[in-house]
mmCIF file of C-alpha atoms in Angstrom:
data_model
loop_
_atom_site.group_PDB
_atom_site.id
_atom_site.type_symbol
_atom_site.label_atom_id
_atom_site.label_comp_id
_atom_site.label_asym_id
_atom_site.label_seq_id
_atom_site.Cartn_x
_atom_site.Cartn_y
_atom_site.Cartn_z
ATOM 1 C CA MET W 1 39.807 -2.268 -14.432
ATOM 2 C CA THR W 2 37.592 -0.118 -12.192
ATOM 3 C CA PHE W 3 35.275 -1.940 -9.809
ATOM 4 C CA THR W 4 31.740 -0.554 -9.712
ATOM 5 C CA PRO W 5 29.865 -1.529 -6.551
ATOM 6 C CA PRO W 6 26.351 -2.895 -7.033
ATOM 7 C CA VAL W 7 23.470 -0.441 -6.873
ATOM 8 C CA LEU W 8 21.356 -0.827 -3.735
ATOM 9 C CA ASP W 9 17.792 0.152 -4.622
ATOM 10 C CA PHE W 10 15.756 1.423 -1.660
ATOM 11 C CA ARG W 11 13.295 3.466 -3.752
ATOM 12 C CA SER W 12 10.360 1.132 -3.135
ATOM 13 C CA ASP W 13 9.399 -2.444 -2.371
ATOM 14 C CA THR W 14 7.886 -2.484 -5.879
ATOM 15 C CA VAL W 15 11.332 -2.821 -7.481
ATOM 16 C CA THR W 16 11.530 -6.516 -6.604
ATOM 17 C CA ARG W 17 11.679 -9.017 -9.436
ATOM 18 C CA PRO W 18 9.944 -12.393 -9.573
ATOM 19 C CA ASP W 19 12.339 -15.224 -8.737
ATOM 20 C CA GLU W 20 12.595 -18.541 -10.541
ATOM 21 C CA THR W 21 9.891 -20.184 -8.416
ATOM 22 C CA MET W 22 7.456 -17.417 -9.222
ATOM 23 C CA ARG W 23 8.400 -17.366 -12.905
ATOM 24 C CA ALA W 24 7.875 -21.127 -13.127
ATOM 25 C CA ALA W 25 4.400 -20.775 -11.588
ATOM 26 C CA MET W 26 3.575 -18.047 -14.091
ATOM 27 C CA ALA W 27 4.816 -20.160 -17.021
ATOM 28 C CA SER W 28 2.726 -23.182 -16.036
ATOM 29 C CA ALA W 29 -0.439 -21.363 -14.917
ATOM 30 C CA GLU W 30 -3.776 -22.687 -16.106
ATOM 31 C CA VAL W 31 -5.493 -19.830 -17.936
ATOM 32 C CA GLY W 32 -8.732 -18.802 -19.603
ATOM 33 C CA ASP W 33 -10.309 -15.609 -20.913
ATOM 34 C CA ASN W 34 -11.023 -13.623 -17.742
ATOM 35 C CA VAL W 35 -13.431 -11.273 -19.559
ATOM 36 C CA LEU W 36 -15.552 -13.836 -21.390
ATOM 37 C CA GLU W 37 -15.374 -16.254 -18.475
ATOM 38 C CA ARG W 38 -13.433 -16.742 -15.253
ATOM 39 C CA ASP W 39 -9.756 -17.487 -15.664
ATOM 40 C CA PRO W 40 -9.283 -20.441 -13.269
ATOM 41 C CA THR W 41 -6.066 -19.162 -11.701
ATOM 42 C CA VAL W 42 -7.494 -15.662 -11.254
ATOM 43 C CA ALA W 43 -10.570 -17.225 -9.655
ATOM 44 C CA GLU W 44 -8.389 -19.232 -7.259
ATOM 45 C CA LEU W 45 -6.496 -16.101 -6.263
ATOM 46 C CA GLU W 46 -9.676 -14.090 -5.740
ATOM 47 C CA GLU W 47 -11.200 -16.765 -3.515
ATOM 48 C CA ARG W 48 -8.057 -17.150 -1.451
ATOM 49 C CA ALA W 49 -7.489 -13.404 -1.126
ATOM 50 C CA ALA W 50 -11.070 -12.867 0.028
ATOM 51 C CA HIS W 51 -10.573 -15.488 2.745
ATOM 52 C CA VAL W 52 -7.236 -14.044 3.894
ATOM 53 C CA LEU W 53 -8.724 -10.534 4.032
ATOM 54 C CA GLY W 54 -11.870 -11.675 5.843
ATOM 55 C CA MET W 55 -14.176 -10.447 3.079
ATOM 56 C CA GLN W 56 -16.980 -12.159 1.186
ATOM 57 C CA ALA W 57 -15.438 -11.762 -2.269
ATOM 58 C CA ALA W 58 -12.443 -10.211 -4.035
ATOM 59 C CA LEU W 59 -11.567 -8.991 -7.519
ATOM 60 C CA TRP W 60 -8.099 -9.071 -9.091
ATOM 61 C CA VAL W 61 -7.044 -5.802 -10.747
ATOM 62 C CA PRO W 62 -3.785 -4.720 -12.401
ATOM 63 C CA SER W 63 -2.889 -2.037 -9.828
ATOM 64 C CA GLY W 64 -3.621 -0.662 -6.385
ATOM 65 C CA THR W 65 -4.603 2.668 -7.881
ATOM 66 C CA MET W 66 -7.282 0.943 -9.943
ATOM 67 C CA ALA W 67 -8.440 -0.980 -6.865
ATOM 68 C CA ASN W 68 -8.886 2.237 -4.885
ATOM 69 C CA LEU W 69 -10.514 4.030 -7.811
ATOM 70 C CA ILE W 70 -13.048 1.243 -8.271
ATOM 71 C CA ALA W 71 -13.967 1.388 -4.586
ATOM 72 C CA LEU W 72 -14.294 5.171 -4.507
ATOM 73 C CA SER W 73 -16.257 5.243 -7.759
ATOM 74 C CA LEU W 74 -18.805 2.804 -6.382
ATOM 75 C CA HIS W 75 -19.014 4.354 -2.910
ATOM 76 C CA LEU W 76 -19.285 8.036 -3.889
ATOM 77 C CA GLN W 77 -22.003 9.941 -5.627
ATOM 78 C CA ARG W 78 -20.743 12.873 -7.649
ATOM 79 C CA GLY W 79 -19.916 15.779 -5.346
ATOM 80 C CA ASP W 80 -19.788 13.707 -2.144
ATOM 81 C CA ARG W 81 -17.134 14.678 0.376
ATOM 82 C CA PHE W 82 -14.782 11.947 1.550
ATOM 83 C CA LEU W 83 -12.227 12.001 4.353
ATOM 84 C CA ALA W 84 -8.667 10.694 4.160
ATOM 85 C CA THR W 85 -5.538 11.188 6.228
ATOM 86 C CA ARG W 86 -2.901 13.733 5.268
ATOM 87 C CA GLY W 87 -0.510 12.245 2.738
ATOM 88 C CA ALA W 88 -2.825 9.335 1.960
ATOM 89 C CA HIS W 89 -2.149 7.537 -1.306
ATOM 90 C CA VAL W 90 -5.672 8.306 -2.576
ATOM 91 C CA LEU W 91 -4.949 12.021 -2.077
ATOM 92 C CA VAL W 92 -1.401 12.517 -3.332
ATOM 93 C CA ASN W 93 -0.346 9.511 -5.410
ATOM 94 C CA GLU W 94 -3.299 8.741 -7.661
ATOM 95 C CA LEU W 95 -3.211 11.855 -9.848
ATOM 96 C CA GLY W 96 -6.532 13.258 -8.679
ATOM 97 C CA SER W 97 -8.554 10.294 -9.927
ATOM 98 C CA ALA W 98 -10.676 10.314 -6.754
ATOM 99 C CA ALA W 99 -11.987 13.734 -7.772
ATOM 100 C CA TRP W 100 -11.692 13.529 -11.560
ATOM 101 C CA LEU W 101 -13.122 10.059 -12.132
ATOM 102 C CA ALA W 102 -14.839 9.049 -8.882
ATOM 103 C CA GLY W 103 -16.339 12.529 -8.452
ATOM 104 C CA GLY W 104 -15.414 12.901 -4.780
ATOM 105 C CA MET W 105 -14.541 16.057 -2.839
ATOM 106 C CA PRO W 106 -11.516 15.168 -0.652
ATOM 107 C CA ASP W 107 -10.898 16.576 2.810
ATOM 108 C CA ILE W 108 -7.852 15.963 5.002
ATOM 109 C CA LEU W 109 -7.636 14.401 8.461
ATOM 110 C CA GLU W 110 -4.536 15.211 10.511
ATOM 111 C CA HIS W 111 -2.451 12.527 12.221
ATOM 112 C CA ASP W 112 -3.255 13.517 15.789
ATOM 113 C CA GLY W 113 -4.084 9.958 16.860
ATOM 114 C CA GLY W 114 -0.619 8.674 15.937
ATOM 115 C CA PRO W 115 1.422 8.378 12.731
ATOM 116 C CA GLY W 116 -0.947 7.861 9.807
ATOM 117 C CA ARG W 117 -4.213 8.094 11.713
ATOM 118 C CA PRO W 118 -6.566 10.667 13.217
ATOM 119 C CA SER W 119 -8.008 10.505 16.716
ATOM 120 C CA PRO W 120 -11.677 9.486 17.023
ATOM 121 C CA ASP W 121 -12.508 13.018 18.221
ATOM 122 C CA THR W 122 -10.873 14.577 15.159
ATOM 123 C CA LEU W 123 -12.745 12.206 12.886
ATOM 124 C CA ALA W 124 -16.067 12.963 14.597
ATOM 125 C CA ALA W 125 -15.468 16.714 14.318
ATOM 126 C CA ALA W 126 -14.553 16.396 10.637
ATOM 127 C CA ILE W 127 -17.707 14.436 9.863
ATOM 128 C CA GLY W 128 -19.867 17.010 11.626
ATOM 129 C CA GLN W 129 -23.634 16.938 11.539
ATOM 130 C CA PRO W 130 -25.892 16.551 8.501
ATOM 131 C CA GLY W 131 -26.888 19.932 7.115
ATOM 132 C CA PRO W 132 -29.512 21.161 4.659
ATOM 133 C CA TYR W 133 -29.573 19.734 1.161
ATOM 134 C CA PHE W 134 -27.304 22.460 -0.235
ATOM 135 C CA THR W 135 -24.335 21.592 2.026
ATOM 136 C CA LEU W 136 -21.607 19.051 1.276
ATOM 137 C CA ARG W 137 -22.552 15.482 2.099
ATOM 138 C CA THR W 138 -19.827 13.428 3.795
ATOM 139 C CA SER W 139 -20.319 9.797 2.846
ATOM 140 C CA LEU W 140 -16.956 7.995 2.896
ATOM 141 C CA LEU W 141 -13.911 7.509 5.126
ATOM 142 C CA CYS W 142 -10.672 6.254 3.531
ATOM 143 C CA LEU W 143 -8.133 4.724 5.897
ATOM 144 C CA GLU W 144 -4.628 3.508 4.995
ATOM 145 C CA ASN W 145 -2.784 0.689 6.784
ATOM 146 C CA THR W 146 0.167 0.794 6.646
ATOM 147 C CA HIS W 147 0.381 4.512 5.977
ATOM 148 C CA ASN W 148 3.056 5.043 3.343
ATOM 149 C CA ALA W 149 3.803 8.748 3.848
ATOM 150 C CA ALA W 150 3.873 8.312 7.626
ATOM 151 C CA GLY W 151 6.772 5.887 7.290
ATOM 152 C CA GLY W 152 4.894 2.616 6.924
ATOM 153 C CA ALA W 153 3.007 3.332 10.137
ATOM 154 C CA VAL W 154 0.649 0.659 11.468
ATOM 155 C CA THR W 155 -2.838 1.224 12.866
ATOM 156 C CA PRO W 156 -3.497 -1.395 15.594
ATOM 157 C CA PRO W 157 -6.853 -3.242 15.658
ATOM 158 C CA ASP W 158 -8.168 -1.395 18.733
ATOM 159 C CA GLU W 159 -7.569 2.042 17.202
ATOM 160 C CA HIS W 160 -8.981 0.842 13.891
ATOM 161 C CA ALA W 161 -12.126 -0.263 15.741
ATOM 162 C CA GLN W 162 -12.531 3.146 17.405
ATOM 163 C CA LEU W 163 -12.341 4.960 14.065
ATOM 164 C CA LEU W 164 -14.766 2.484 12.475
ATOM 165 C CA SER W 165 -17.211 3.029 15.328
ATOM 166 C CA VAL W 166 -17.225 6.788 14.785
ATOM 167 C CA ALA W 167 -17.604 6.447 11.017
ATOM 168 C CA LYS W 168 -20.398 3.892 11.189
ATOM 169 C CA GLU W 169 -22.276 5.860 13.846
ATOM 170 C CA ALA W 170 -22.329 8.752 11.374
ATOM 171 C CA GLY W 171 -23.492 6.515 8.527
ATOM 172 C CA LEU W 172 -20.242 6.614 6.534
ATOM 173 C CA THR W 173 -18.979 3.881 4.244
ATOM 174 C CA VAL W 174 -15.367 2.885 4.979
ATOM 175 C CA HIS W 175 -12.711 1.890 2.438
ATOM 176 C CA LEU W 176 -9.324 0.654 3.624
ATOM 177 C CA ASP W 177 -6.322 1.173 1.374
ATOM 178 C CA GLY W 178 -4.387 -1.890 2.473
ATOM 179 C CA ALA W 179 -1.702 -1.855 -0.197
ATOM 180 C CA ARG W 180 0.758 -2.891 2.536
ATOM 181 C CA LEU W 181 -1.765 -4.512 4.881
ATOM 182 C CA TRP W 182 0.390 -7.640 4.842
ATOM 183 C CA GLN W 183 3.218 -5.608 6.376
ATOM 184 C CA ALA W 184 0.914 -4.372 9.152
ATOM 185 C CA ALA W 185 -0.310 -7.899 9.895
ATOM 186 C CA VAL W 186 3.230 -9.247 10.188
ATOM 187 C CA ALA W 187 4.335 -6.339 12.387
ATOM 188 C CA LEU W 188 1.384 -6.833 14.739
ATOM 189 C CA GLU W 189 1.518 -10.640 14.539
ATOM 190 C CA VAL W 190 -2.167 -10.867 13.638
ATOM 191 C CA PRO W 191 -3.985 -12.270 10.587
ATOM 192 C CA PRO W 192 -4.705 -9.685 7.851
ATOM 193 C CA ALA W 193 -8.427 -10.203 8.456
ATOM 194 C CA ALA W 194 -8.005 -8.794 11.977
ATOM 195 C CA LEU W 195 -7.206 -5.432 10.377
ATOM 196 C CA THR W 196 -10.229 -5.283 8.066
ATOM 197 C CA VAL W 197 -12.977 -5.768 10.642
ATOM 198 C CA GLY W 198 -15.948 -3.517 9.918
ATOM 199 C CA VAL W 199 -14.726 -1.997 6.642
ATOM 200 C CA ASP W 200 -16.949 -2.110 3.587
ATOM 201 C CA THR W 201 -14.096 -2.605 1.142
ATOM 202 C CA VAL W 202 -10.337 -3.119 1.211
ATOM 203 C CA SER W 203 -7.595 -3.048 -1.396
ATOM 204 C CA ALA W 204 -4.361 -5.005 -1.085
ATOM 205 C CA CYS W 205 -1.285 -5.247 -3.298
ATOM 206 C CA PHE W 206 0.920 -8.204 -4.242
ATOM 207 C CA SER W 207 3.785 -6.209 -5.793
ATOM 208 C CA LYS W 208 4.839 -4.375 -2.606
ATOM 209 C CA GLY W 209 7.403 -6.521 -0.861
ATOM 210 C CA LEU W 210 5.949 -9.897 -1.850
ATOM 211 C CA GLY W 211 7.790 -10.132 -5.163
ATOM 212 C CA ALA W 212 4.911 -10.307 -7.644
ATOM 213 C CA PRO W 213 5.461 -8.228 -10.799
ATOM 214 C CA VAL W 214 1.933 -6.786 -10.862
ATOM 215 C CA GLY W 215 -1.482 -7.130 -9.283
ATOM 216 C CA SER W 216 -3.819 -6.090 -6.488
ATOM 217 C CA VAL W 217 -7.262 -7.038 -5.243
ATOM 218 C CA VAL W 218 -10.248 -5.029 -4.108
ATOM 219 C CA ALA W 219 -12.522 -6.941 -1.771
ATOM 220 C CA GLY W 220 -15.917 -6.517 -0.157
ATOM 221 C CA SER W 221 -19.361 -8.047 -0.371
ATOM 222 C CA ALA W 222 -20.359 -10.300 -3.271
ATOM 223 C CA ALA W 223 -22.706 -7.561 -4.490
ATOM 224 C CA PHE W 224 -19.875 -5.007 -4.402
ATOM 225 C CA VAL W 225 -17.521 -7.275 -6.347
ATOM 226 C CA GLU W 226 -20.186 -7.887 -9.002
ATOM 227 C CA ARG W 227 -20.413 -4.118 -9.553
ATOM 228 C CA ALA W 228 -16.630 -3.762 -9.276
ATOM 229 C CA ARG W 229 -16.085 -6.281 -12.086
ATOM 230 C CA ARG W 230 -18.097 -4.056 -14.410
ATOM 231 C CA MET W 231 -16.212 -0.943 -13.250
ATOM 232 C CA ARG W 232 -12.884 -2.698 -13.827
ATOM 233 C CA GLN W 233 -13.914 -3.315 -17.413
ATOM 234 C CA MET W 234 -14.838 0.364 -17.834
ATOM 235 C CA LEU W 235 -11.386 1.364 -16.612
ATOM 236 C CA GLY W 236 -9.561 -0.945 -19.003
ATOM 237 C CA GLY W 237 -8.707 -3.611 -16.454
ATOM 238 C CA GLY W 238 -10.267 -6.512 -18.351
ATOM 239 C CA VAL W 239 -7.065 -8.533 -18.635
ATOM 240 C CA ARG W 240 -7.657 -11.672 -20.674
ATOM 241 C CA GLN W 241 -5.420 -14.623 -19.704
ATOM 242 C CA GLY W 242 -4.727 -13.027 -16.335
ATOM 243 C CA GLY W 243 -3.835 -16.328 -14.719
ATOM 244 C CA VAL W 244 -0.229 -15.800 -15.781
ATOM 245 C CA LEU W 245 -0.155 -12.807 -13.431
ATOM 246 C CA ALA W 246 -2.431 -14.260 -10.764
ATOM 247 C CA ALA W 247 -0.090 -17.246 -10.404
ATOM 248 C CA ALA W 248 2.616 -14.886 -9.200
ATOM 249 C CA CYS W 249 0.185 -13.347 -6.721
ATOM 250 C CA LEU W 250 -0.647 -16.787 -5.299
ATOM 251 C CA ILE W 251 3.056 -17.380 -4.654
ATOM 252 C CA ALA W 252 3.239 -13.923 -3.105
ATOM 253 C CA LEU W 253 0.494 -14.801 -0.602
ATOM 254 C CA ASP W 254 2.614 -17.714 0.613
ATOM 255 C CA ARG W 255 5.451 -15.293 1.357
ATOM 256 C CA ILE W 256 3.685 -12.952 3.765
ATOM 257 C CA PRO W 257 5.657 -14.275 6.792
ATOM 258 C CA ASP W 258 8.918 -13.408 4.986
ATOM 259 C CA LEU W 259 8.120 -9.707 5.409
ATOM 260 C CA ALA W 260 9.434 -9.865 8.978
ATOM 261 C CA GLU W 261 12.965 -9.927 7.552
ATOM 262 C CA SER W 262 12.479 -6.621 5.713
ATOM 263 C CA HIS W 263 11.115 -5.080 8.930
ATOM 264 C CA GLU W 264 14.265 -6.097 10.804
ATOM 265 C CA ASN W 265 16.427 -4.747 7.984
ATOM 266 C CA ALA W 266 14.548 -1.424 8.151
ATOM 267 C CA ARG W 267 15.323 -1.148 11.860
ATOM 268 C CA ARG W 268 19.006 -1.808 11.160
ATOM 269 C CA LEU W 269 19.015 0.830 8.453
ATOM 270 C CA ALA W 270 17.284 3.406 10.675
ATOM 271 C CA ASP W 271 19.851 2.785 13.423
ATOM 272 C CA GLY W 272 22.683 3.301 10.942
ATOM 273 C CA LEU W 273 21.197 6.536 9.596
ATOM 274 C CA ARG W 274 20.862 7.930 13.122
ATOM 275 C CA GLU W 275 24.486 7.024 13.821
ATOM 276 C CA HIS W 276 25.366 9.025 10.696
ATOM 277 C CA GLY W 277 23.487 12.009 12.133
ATOM 278 C CA TRP W 278 20.311 11.740 10.076
ATOM 279 C CA PRO W 279 17.259 11.640 12.369
ATOM 280 C CA ALA W 280 15.097 8.712 11.281
ATOM 281 C CA ASN W 281 11.835 7.187 12.441
ATOM 282 C CA THR W 282 11.767 3.914 14.318
ATOM 283 C CA PRO W 283 9.979 1.947 11.597
ATOM 284 C CA ASP W 284 6.919 -0.128 12.335
ATOM 285 C CA THR W 285 7.457 -2.005 9.093
ATOM 286 C CA ASN W 286 9.789 -1.604 6.109
ATOM 287 C CA ILE W 287 9.805 2.161 5.426
ATOM 288 C CA VAL W 288 12.422 4.501 6.872
ATOM 289 C CA LEU W 289 12.073 8.289 6.680
ATOM 290 C CA ALA W 290 15.222 10.311 7.314
ATOM 291 C CA GLU W 291 15.439 14.049 7.916
ATOM 292 C CA VAL W 292 18.171 15.845 5.981
ATOM 293 C CA PRO W 293 18.945 19.560 5.536
ATOM 294 C CA ASP W 294 18.726 19.452 1.726
ATOM 295 C CA ILE W 295 16.821 16.593 0.120
ATOM 296 C CA PRO W 296 17.979 17.006 -3.525
ATOM 297 C CA THR W 297 21.606 17.217 -2.410
ATOM 298 C CA ALA W 298 21.223 14.188 -0.152
ATOM 299 C CA LEU W 299 19.595 12.123 -2.905
ATOM 300 C CA ALA W 300 22.340 13.067 -5.373
ATOM 301 C CA TRP W 301 25.016 12.132 -2.823
ATOM 302 C CA LEU W 302 23.349 8.789 -2.121
ATOM 303 C CA ASP W 303 23.121 8.130 -5.845
ATOM 304 C CA SER W 304 26.854 8.769 -6.164
ATOM 305 C CA LEU W 305 27.352 6.025 -3.569
ATOM 306 C CA GLY W 306 25.181 3.606 -5.528
ATOM 307 C CA ILE W 307 22.243 3.956 -3.137
ATOM 308 C CA ARG W 308 18.854 4.814 -4.605
ATOM 309 C CA ALA W 309 16.146 6.467 -2.511
ATOM 310 C CA VAL W 310 13.290 8.927 -3.045
ATOM 311 C CA GLN W 311 11.708 11.956 -1.449
ATOM 312 C CA MET W 312 8.499 11.563 0.553
ATOM 313 C CA ALA W 313 6.719 13.773 3.097
ATOM 314 C CA GLY W 314 9.627 16.222 3.153
ATOM 315 C CA LYS W 315 12.148 13.493 3.996
ATOM 316 C CA VAL W 316 14.317 10.895 2.298
ATOM 317 C CA ARG W 317 12.489 7.567 2.067
ATOM 318 C CA PHE W 318 14.240 4.204 2.131
ATOM 319 C CA VAL W 319 12.204 1.010 1.664
ATOM 320 C CA THR W 320 13.609 -2.417 2.473
ATOM 321 C CA HIS W 321 12.356 -5.474 0.590
ATOM 322 C CA ARG W 322 12.996 -9.103 -0.282
ATOM 323 C CA ASP W 323 15.625 -8.257 -2.929
ATOM 324 C CA LEU W 324 17.811 -6.488 -0.331
ATOM 325 C CA SER W 325 19.525 -8.748 2.183
ATOM 326 C CA ALA W 326 20.793 -7.873 5.662
ATOM 327 C CA THR W 327 24.265 -7.761 4.101
ATOM 328 C CA ASP W 328 23.032 -5.216 1.544
ATOM 329 C CA VAL W 329 21.659 -3.040 4.337
ATOM 330 C CA GLU W 330 24.955 -3.248 6.224
ATOM 331 C CA GLU W 331 26.778 -2.254 3.036
ATOM 332 C CA ALA W 332 24.453 0.718 2.545
ATOM 333 C CA VAL W 333 25.110 1.904 6.087
ATOM 334 C CA ARG W 334 28.861 1.478 5.537
ATOM 335 C CA ARG W 335 28.779 3.583 2.370
ATOM 336 C CA ILE W 336 26.750 6.300 4.062
ATOM 337 C CA LYS W 337 29.051 6.436 7.093
ATOM 338 C CA THR W 338 32.276 6.445 5.058
ATOM 339 C CA GLY W 339 31.095 8.314 1.981
ATOM 340 C CA VAL W 340 32.574 5.692 -0.351
#
């Protein structure tokens, strides 16, 4: 009988599955119709998430893409220019919805201030000065923390504050894509709310590393969330007995400190890849980017070893998460080093 080693899935921290504790919470959740009225468990999650994120109110939505789209749709007027960093999720992973549905004209900021972030001078130059009525109007800055395509890079609070100062001085609204904001907070050993200071809105995801099967929030002022609730309905996000899903997200919030383990595992993995001869970033959080001569060939070879990864930003991306133990990471490094 041939032994088949277990598949080690590093494609994303979204591949995690809810454990028995989370499933039990979902099964016993108190629910109501979240369109006709407030589902009590969804309401509890929204209130708690708003507090954790340091915002006045929050709205549960099925996905991070919907959270970002709601924010951009409410912040932009059709034809407005918005700024986002190169490789930002709102630019390359949301299928053009920022332009198609929110009506925004995207423009790219380079990462000259550090991985995943522009310098204040670059941001100021990109914003420019207001022109006559027939020129593009820049009205929104989109930041991302952590920055996925930059290898889970973290923007520290002081650099965040400098960028916010430039944007606000120019009269821009600021949306923070915080899909993995929890990861940044754990890496910096600060509360998540320390990383949202000054932003108008923020999105955050419960299915990236925290184990929930689905769900994000978009948070901001109470007036914003009132408008966002209507926009969510327009986009088909009016989930009825959503408490079944929100219960998992409440458990996920309790597990934010656990993310430190996936960060340590990412560092171990990056060390092992470098020992194999693949240059890799020193990860801030749980994403490792490795340089290889031929990405398709490398991915096929990894797959033959029972290791699943993906391509991102011209490199091979590995993401550690709660369903991969330190032993799993050691086994992955062993397979890569030995080729078996």
